[in-house]
Amino acid sequence: MRLRTKIFSLLLVLLLWALCYGVYYLLCTPTGSQFLVRKILEHYTLDRQVQFESVEGDLIHGITFNNLVLKDLDELPKDSQFLVQNFSIRIESFHRTGITAEIVNGRLRLPVSEAVVINGRVDHGRLEGTVFSRALDVSEIIGYLPKNPHTRHLEGLVKELDVDIAGELAMPVVSGSLRIENMDNGQFEVENVPVTFELQRRNRLVTDELFGQVRFESGNVMSKRTVIKLRPSHLYFSGKPGNPRLDINGFSRISKVDITIGIKGDLEKPNVILSSEPSLPDEMLLLMVATGKRWNGLSQSIESGAVSPELAKDFVQYLFFGGRGNFIADKFGLSDFSVSVTTDKQGVGAAKQVTDNLEIKYQVERETNGETEPATTKQTVGSEVRVTNRVTLDLKKEFESGGTEENAGAAEIMLKFKTSF
């Protein structure tokens, strides 16, 4: 019995000694530390290959890998590479606050996007780092993130990504800026939007929480029917990532109506605030923003509770001339297109919005003056210049021809001033 006890005690001592030596070998010798770090890094690569130019030190005193190369990283495309000029790590204790690690001049190379430059340091439970990229392909980056039905169809390009990360490992603060060159989800598109942000993610037992804000400085938001010019806007996060508080502000000009758009409140229960010059009912403004055109008979229909002839006409044109309001106008890049036919008169008119403040108009009209009189044709060329939001300058000149005679009417110049009473 004593012999068995002695043998067991001897084996236990040998096992403890081997364990201690193994820990010492892995942590305190260059060869063992290199082996351990290599195995850890191989865990994050698909081809299980880690390359480096040289290595110095051990984990207890600090080990540094020079010109480290990781290929085919897990969760990233096969052709991805992570190149690090210097990667160092030091273990003072096995608690997370006892580990120090640093990446100097890391470059993540992806198949489509430009290189992402990463510098960072973890020191006693605190994280400090920077991330920079000149251009990122949106669909490529979205593919690496957790699946989300709201973002899975996003496409586009993000430029000038510049991010700072600082704070505790469990809840770092991420702040920085980027510019959305263009982004499209199939339903709407945004372009040329400078973005700044400051966000903090906090790990909780049940679910993660997000705090902070995202600011959109300017840019364009385009649906299939409407262009909205962004004004300074915000998203505020106070816990639930999927339900930020909205403060979205924008402007749109539709059918010569200036519409100010505000979206306030939580994403789950937003409040849409619309105003216009000239002043129009909210129902009309909402429909104009949704369809990109003015529905002339809507105000009468709202008052009477019935569909007016003007609104019915507008609706039929919208329904049969295409989803964007006017198929012919869209096809030829016109801001307006009209056709009028009566028993004694036929006419076609078109308008082209050259700039935000200049619109060119042309109309041709043919009128029959009875069976004995020759038909006359009148052409009207004009332009409308918006001097301010309230003042416009209207220029018009008519040319009339009938039989063998041609007459050019005098040019008309009209100054229009809008005001509310």
Coordinates of C-alpha atoms in Angstrom, one line a residue:
M1 CA 0.0 0.0 0.0
R2 CA 2.8 2.3 0.9
L3 CA 4.5 1.4 -2.4
R4 CA 1.4 2.4 -4.4
T5 CA 1.2 5.7 -2.5
K6 CA 4.8 6.4 -3.2
I7 CA 4.4 5.6 -6.9
F8 CA 1.3 7.8 -7.1
S9 CA 3.0 10.7 -5.3
L10 CA 6.0 10.4 -7.6
L11 CA 3.8 10.4 -10.7
L12 CA 1.9 13.5 -9.4
V13 CA 5.2 15.3 -8.7
L14 CA 6.5 14.4 -12.2
L15 CA 3.2 15.6 -13.7
L16 CA 3.3 18.9 -11.8
W17 CA 6.9 19.4 -12.7
A18 CA 6.2 18.7 -16.4
L19 CA 3.2 21.1 -16.2
C20 CA 5.4 23.8 -14.7
Y21 CA 8.1 23.3 -17.1
G22 CA 5.6 23.4 -20.0
V23 CA 4.3 26.7 -18.8
Y24 CA 7.8 28.0 -18.3
Y25 CA 8.7 26.7 -21.8
L26 CA 5.7 28.3 -23.5
L27 CA 5.9 31.6 -21.6
C28 CA 9.6 32.2 -20.8
T29 CA 11.5 30.8 -23.7
P30 CA 11.6 32.3 -27.2
T31 CA 11.0 28.9 -28.9
G32 CA 8.1 28.0 -26.7
S33 CA 6.5 31.5 -26.9
Q34 CA 6.9 31.5 -30.7
F35 CA 5.2 28.1 -30.9
L36 CA 2.3 29.2 -28.7
V37 CA 1.6 32.5 -30.5
R38 CA 1.9 30.8 -33.9
K39 CA -0.8 28.2 -32.9
I40 CA -3.1 31.0 -31.6
L41 CA -2.7 32.9 -34.9
E42 CA -3.2 29.8 -37.0
H43 CA -6.6 29.4 -35.3
Y44 CA -7.8 32.5 -37.1
T45 CA -6.5 31.6 -40.6
L46 CA -8.0 29.1 -43.0
D47 CA -4.7 27.8 -44.5
R48 CA -3.1 27.4 -41.0
Q49 CA 0.0 29.3 -42.3
V50 CA 1.7 32.1 -40.4
Q51 CA 4.7 33.8 -41.9
F52 CA 7.1 36.4 -40.4
E53 CA 10.5 37.7 -41.1
S54 CA 11.9 37.5 -37.5
V55 CA 10.9 37.1 -33.9
E56 CA 12.4 38.4 -30.7
G57 CA 11.8 37.8 -27.0
D58 CA 9.2 35.7 -25.0
L59 CA 5.7 36.1 -23.7
I60 CA 6.7 37.0 -20.1
H61 CA 9.2 39.7 -21.1
G62 CA 7.4 40.6 -24.4
I63 CA 7.6 38.9 -27.8
T64 CA 7.7 40.8 -31.1
F65 CA 7.0 39.4 -34.6
N66 CA 8.4 41.5 -37.4
N67 CA 6.6 41.7 -40.8
L68 CA 3.9 39.2 -39.8
V69 CA 1.7 37.9 -42.6
L70 CA -1.7 36.1 -42.1
K71 CA -3.4 34.8 -45.2
D72 CA -7.1 33.8 -45.8
L73 CA -8.4 35.0 -42.5
D74 CA -11.4 33.2 -41.1
E75 CA -14.7 35.0 -41.9
L76 CA -12.9 36.9 -44.7
P77 CA -12.5 36.1 -48.4
K78 CA -9.9 33.6 -49.6
D79 CA -7.7 36.3 -51.1
S80 CA -7.6 38.5 -48.0
Q81 CA -4.3 39.2 -46.2
F82 CA -3.4 40.9 -42.9
L83 CA 0.2 42.3 -43.0
V84 CA 1.6 43.7 -39.7
Q85 CA 5.0 45.5 -39.6
N86 CA 5.3 44.8 -35.8
F87 CA 3.1 42.6 -33.6
S88 CA 4.0 42.3 -29.9
I89 CA 2.4 40.7 -26.9
R90 CA 3.3 40.4 -23.2
I91 CA 1.6 38.3 -20.5
E92 CA 1.9 39.5 -16.9
S93 CA -1.0 37.5 -15.6
F94 CA -3.8 35.4 -17.1
H95 CA -6.4 38.0 -16.4
R96 CA -7.4 40.2 -19.3
T97 CA -5.9 43.2 -17.5
G98 CA -2.6 41.4 -17.3
I99 CA -2.1 41.2 -21.1
T100 CA -0.4 43.8 -23.2
A101 CA -0.5 43.6 -27.0
E102 CA 0.3 46.1 -29.8
I103 CA -0.2 46.2 -33.6
V104 CA 2.0 48.7 -35.5
N105 CA 1.1 49.5 -39.1
G106 CA -1.3 46.6 -39.8
R107 CA -2.8 46.5 -43.3
L108 CA -5.8 44.5 -44.0
R109 CA -6.0 43.8 -47.8
L110 CA -9.4 42.8 -49.2
P111 CA -10.3 41.7 -52.8
V112 CA -12.4 44.8 -53.7
S113 CA -11.9 47.6 -51.1
E114 CA -8.6 49.5 -50.6
A115 CA -6.3 48.5 -47.7
V116 CA -7.5 49.1 -44.2
V117 CA -4.7 50.5 -42.0
I118 CA -4.9 49.4 -38.4
N119 CA -2.8 50.6 -35.4
G120 CA -3.8 49.6 -31.9
R121 CA -2.7 48.8 -28.4
V122 CA -4.3 46.8 -25.5
D123 CA -2.8 47.7 -22.2
H124 CA -4.1 46.4 -18.8
G125 CA -7.7 46.1 -20.1
R126 CA -7.8 49.4 -22.0
L127 CA -7.9 49.7 -25.8
E128 CA -6.5 52.5 -28.0
G129 CA -6.3 52.3 -31.7
T130 CA -7.0 53.9 -35.1
V131 CA -8.5 52.5 -38.4
F132 CA -8.2 54.2 -41.7
S133 CA -9.1 53.4 -45.3
R134 CA -9.4 55.6 -48.4
A135 CA -12.2 53.6 -50.0
L136 CA -14.4 50.6 -48.9
D137 CA -16.9 48.7 -51.0
V138 CA -20.1 48.6 -49.0
S139 CA -21.4 45.3 -50.2
E140 CA -18.1 43.7 -49.4
I141 CA -18.0 45.0 -45.9
I142 CA -21.6 44.2 -45.2
G143 CA -20.8 40.6 -46.2
Y144 CA -18.5 40.2 -43.2
L145 CA -20.9 41.6 -40.7
P146 CA -23.8 39.6 -38.9
K147 CA -26.7 39.0 -41.2
N148 CA -29.2 41.9 -41.1
P149 CA -32.3 42.1 -43.4
H150 CA -32.1 45.9 -43.4
T151 CA -28.5 46.0 -44.8
R152 CA -28.0 42.8 -46.8
H153 CA -28.9 44.5 -50.1
L154 CA -26.7 47.6 -49.6
E155 CA -24.3 48.5 -52.3
G156 CA -22.0 51.5 -52.8
L157 CA -18.7 53.1 -51.9
V158 CA -17.5 54.7 -48.6
K159 CA -14.5 57.0 -48.7
E160 CA -12.1 58.6 -46.2
L161 CA -12.9 56.3 -43.2
D162 CA -11.0 57.6 -40.2
V163 CA -11.8 56.0 -36.8
D164 CA -10.4 56.4 -33.3
I165 CA -11.1 53.7 -30.7
A166 CA -10.4 54.2 -27.0
G167 CA -11.7 52.9 -23.6
E168 CA -12.3 49.7 -21.7
L169 CA -12.3 46.5 -23.7
A170 CA -15.8 45.7 -22.7
M171 CA -17.2 49.1 -23.7
P172 CA -14.8 51.1 -26.1
V173 CA -15.8 54.4 -27.5
V174 CA -15.6 54.5 -31.4
S175 CA -15.5 58.0 -32.9
G176 CA -14.5 59.3 -36.3
S177 CA -15.7 60.3 -39.8
L178 CA -16.4 59.0 -43.3
R179 CA -18.0 60.1 -46.5
I180 CA -20.7 58.1 -48.2
E181 CA -19.8 58.5 -51.9
N182 CA -23.0 56.6 -52.8
M183 CA -25.1 53.9 -51.2
D184 CA -28.1 52.0 -52.7
N185 CA -30.4 49.4 -51.2
G186 CA -32.7 49.1 -54.2
Q187 CA -35.3 51.3 -52.7
F188 CA -33.4 54.6 -52.2
E189 CA -30.0 55.9 -52.8
V190 CA -27.8 58.4 -50.9
E191 CA -24.8 60.2 -52.3
N192 CA -22.0 62.6 -51.1
V193 CA -22.9 62.5 -47.4
P194 CA -20.2 63.4 -44.9
V195 CA -20.8 61.5 -41.6
T196 CA -19.3 61.9 -38.2
F197 CA -20.0 59.6 -35.2
E198 CA -19.2 58.8 -31.6
L199 CA -20.6 55.5 -30.4
Q200 CA -20.1 53.3 -27.3
R201 CA -21.1 49.6 -27.2
R202 CA -21.7 48.1 -23.8
N203 CA -21.7 44.4 -23.3
R204 CA -24.7 43.1 -21.2
L205 CA -25.6 39.6 -20.1
V206 CA -28.8 39.6 -22.2
T207 CA -28.1 41.9 -25.1
D208 CA -25.6 44.5 -26.1
E209 CA -26.4 48.2 -25.8
L210 CA -25.4 51.1 -28.0
F211 CA -25.0 54.8 -26.9
G212 CA -24.0 57.9 -28.8
Q213 CA -24.8 59.7 -32.0
V214 CA -24.3 59.7 -35.8
R215 CA -24.3 63.1 -37.6
F216 CA -25.1 63.6 -41.3
E217 CA -23.9 67.0 -42.5
S218 CA -25.4 67.2 -46.0
G219 CA -25.9 65.2 -49.2
N220 CA -28.7 63.9 -51.4
V221 CA -31.3 61.2 -50.6
M222 CA -33.0 59.9 -53.8
S223 CA -35.9 57.5 -54.0
K224 CA -37.3 56.4 -57.4
R225 CA -39.4 59.5 -57.4
T226 CA -38.0 62.2 -55.2
V227 CA -34.6 63.9 -54.5
I228 CA -34.2 65.2 -51.0
K229 CA -31.3 67.5 -50.1
L230 CA -30.1 66.6 -46.6
R231 CA -29.6 69.3 -44.0
P232 CA -27.7 68.6 -40.7
S233 CA -29.3 65.5 -39.2
H234 CA -28.7 63.1 -36.3
L235 CA -29.3 59.6 -35.1
Y236 CA -29.2 59.2 -31.3
F237 CA -28.7 55.8 -29.7
S238 CA -29.6 55.4 -26.0
G239 CA -29.5 51.6 -25.5
K240 CA -31.4 49.6 -28.1
P241 CA -29.3 49.6 -31.4
G242 CA -32.3 48.9 -33.6
N243 CA -34.4 51.8 -32.4
P244 CA -32.4 55.1 -32.6
R245 CA -34.1 58.5 -32.0
L246 CA -34.3 60.4 -35.3
D247 CA -33.6 64.0 -36.1
I248 CA -33.6 64.0 -39.9
N249 CA -33.9 67.3 -41.8
G250 CA -34.2 67.8 -45.5
F251 CA -35.5 69.9 -48.4
S252 CA -37.1 69.1 -51.7
R253 CA -38.4 71.2 -54.6
I254 CA -41.3 69.4 -56.4
S255 CA -43.4 71.1 -59.1
K256 CA -42.2 74.6 -58.0
V257 CA -43.1 73.9 -54.4
D258 CA -40.3 74.2 -51.7
I259 CA -40.9 71.5 -49.1
T260 CA -39.1 71.3 -45.8
I261 CA -39.0 67.8 -44.4
G262 CA -38.5 66.8 -40.8
I263 CA -38.5 63.2 -39.3
K264 CA -38.4 63.1 -35.5
G265 CA -38.9 60.6 -32.8
D266 CA -38.0 56.9 -32.4
L267 CA -37.5 54.8 -35.5
E268 CA -40.3 52.5 -34.5
K269 CA -42.7 55.5 -34.1
P270 CA -41.4 58.3 -36.3
N271 CA -43.2 61.7 -36.6
V272 CA -43.1 63.3 -40.1
I273 CA -43.2 67.1 -40.1
L274 CA -43.8 68.8 -43.4
S275 CA -44.1 72.5 -44.4
S276 CA -44.0 74.2 -47.7
E277 CA -43.8 77.5 -49.6
P278 CA -46.5 78.1 -50.9
S279 CA -48.4 76.5 -47.9
L280 CA -50.1 73.2 -48.8
P281 CA -52.0 70.6 -46.7
D282 CA -49.8 67.9 -45.0
E283 CA -51.6 65.2 -46.9
M284 CA -50.7 66.8 -50.2
L285 CA -47.1 67.3 -49.2
L286 CA -46.7 63.7 -48.0
L287 CA -48.1 62.4 -51.3
M288 CA -45.8 64.8 -53.3
V289 CA -42.7 63.6 -51.4
A290 CA -43.7 60.0 -52.0
T291 CA -44.5 60.3 -55.7
G292 CA -42.3 63.2 -56.8
K293 CA -45.2 65.2 -58.4
R294 CA -47.9 67.6 -57.4
W295 CA -51.5 66.3 -57.4
N296 CA -53.4 69.4 -58.4
G297 CA -56.9 68.2 -57.3
L298 CA -55.9 66.8 -53.9
S299 CA -56.7 69.9 -51.8
Q300 CA -60.3 70.1 -53.2
S301 CA -60.7 66.4 -52.5
I302 CA -59.5 66.8 -48.9
E303 CA -62.1 69.5 -48.4
S304 CA -65.0 67.7 -50.1
G305 CA -64.2 64.2 -49.2
A306 CA -64.5 63.1 -52.8
V307 CA -62.1 62.5 -55.7
S308 CA -62.0 65.7 -57.8
P309 CA -61.7 65.5 -61.6
E310 CA -58.2 67.1 -61.4
L311 CA -57.0 64.5 -58.9
A312 CA -58.5 61.7 -61.0
K313 CA -56.6 63.0 -64.1
D314 CA -53.4 63.3 -62.1
F315 CA -53.7 59.8 -60.8
V316 CA -54.4 58.2 -64.2
Q317 CA -51.4 60.0 -65.7
Y318 CA -49.2 58.8 -62.8
L319 CA -50.6 55.2 -63.0
F320 CA -50.2 54.8 -66.8
F321 CA -47.2 57.0 -67.5
G322 CA -44.9 55.2 -65.1
G323 CA -44.0 54.8 -61.5
R324 CA -41.9 58.0 -61.3
G325 CA -44.8 60.2 -62.2
N326 CA -44.3 61.0 -65.9
F327 CA -42.6 58.4 -68.2
I328 CA -42.1 60.8 -71.1
A329 CA -40.6 63.5 -68.9
D330 CA -38.2 61.0 -67.3
K331 CA -37.2 59.4 -70.5
F332 CA -36.0 62.7 -72.1
G333 CA -34.8 64.4 -68.9
L334 CA -37.7 66.9 -68.7
S335 CA -39.1 68.3 -65.5
D336 CA -42.6 68.5 -67.0
F337 CA -44.5 67.3 -70.1
S338 CA -48.1 68.0 -71.1
V339 CA -50.5 67.2 -73.9
S340 CA -53.8 69.0 -74.4
V341 CA -56.4 68.0 -77.0
T342 CA -59.8 69.7 -77.6
T343 CA -62.1 69.9 -80.6
D344 CA -60.5 73.1 -81.9
K345 CA -57.0 73.1 -80.3
Q346 CA -54.1 70.7 -79.8
G347 CA -50.9 71.4 -78.0
V348 CA -47.7 69.9 -76.6
G349 CA -45.6 71.5 -73.9
A350 CA -42.3 70.6 -72.2
A351 CA -40.1 72.1 -69.5
K352 CA -36.4 71.3 -68.7
Q353 CA -34.9 72.1 -65.3
V354 CA -31.4 73.2 -66.2
T355 CA -30.3 74.2 -62.7
D356 CA -32.1 74.5 -59.3
N357 CA -32.9 78.1 -60.2
L358 CA -33.4 78.0 -64.0
E359 CA -36.2 76.3 -66.0
I360 CA -36.5 76.4 -69.8
K361 CA -40.0 76.0 -71.3
Y362 CA -41.3 75.3 -74.8
Q363 CA -44.9 75.0 -76.0
V364 CA -46.5 74.5 -79.4
E365 CA -50.2 74.9 -80.0
R366 CA -52.2 74.4 -83.2
E367 CA -55.7 76.0 -83.3
T368 CA -58.3 75.5 -86.0
N369 CA -60.5 78.6 -86.7
G370 CA -63.3 76.9 -88.6
E371 CA -63.5 75.1 -91.9
T372 CA -62.9 78.2 -94.0
E373 CA -60.0 79.8 -92.0
P374 CA -56.5 78.3 -92.1
A375 CA -55.2 76.7 -89.0
T376 CA -52.7 78.8 -86.9
T377 CA -49.8 77.5 -85.0
K378 CA -48.4 79.3 -81.9
Q379 CA -45.0 78.5 -80.4
T380 CA -44.0 79.9 -77.0
V381 CA -40.4 79.9 -75.7
G382 CA -39.7 81.0 -72.2
S383 CA -37.7 80.6 -69.1
E384 CA -38.3 81.0 -65.4
V385 CA -35.4 82.2 -63.2
R386 CA -35.7 81.8 -59.4
V387 CA -34.0 84.9 -57.9
T388 CA -34.9 83.9 -54.3
N389 CA -37.4 81.6 -52.7
R390 CA -40.1 84.3 -53.1
V391 CA -39.0 86.1 -56.2
T392 CA -39.0 84.7 -59.7
L393 CA -38.4 86.3 -63.1
D394 CA -40.6 85.0 -65.9
L395 CA -39.5 85.6 -69.6
K396 CA -41.7 84.6 -72.6
K397 CA -41.8 85.2 -76.3
E398 CA -44.5 83.9 -78.7
F399 CA -44.2 83.1 -82.5
E400 CA -47.5 82.7 -84.4
S401 CA -47.9 81.5 -88.0
G402 CA -51.0 81.0 -90.0
G403 CA -51.2 80.4 -93.8
T404 CA -48.3 82.4 -95.3
E405 CA -48.0 84.9 -92.4
E406 CA -45.6 84.7 -89.5
N407 CA -45.8 87.1 -86.6
A408 CA -43.4 87.3 -83.7
G409 CA -45.0 88.7 -80.6
A410 CA -43.2 91.1 -78.2
A411 CA -41.1 89.5 -75.5
E412 CA -42.7 89.6 -72.1
I413 CA -40.8 89.9 -68.8
M414 CA -42.7 89.4 -65.6
L415 CA -41.5 89.7 -62.0
K416 CA -43.4 87.4 -59.6
F417 CA -43.4 87.8 -55.9
K418 CA -44.8 85.2 -53.5
T419 CA -46.1 85.9 -50.1
S420 CA -48.5 84.4 -47.5
F421 CA -51.5 86.1 -46.1

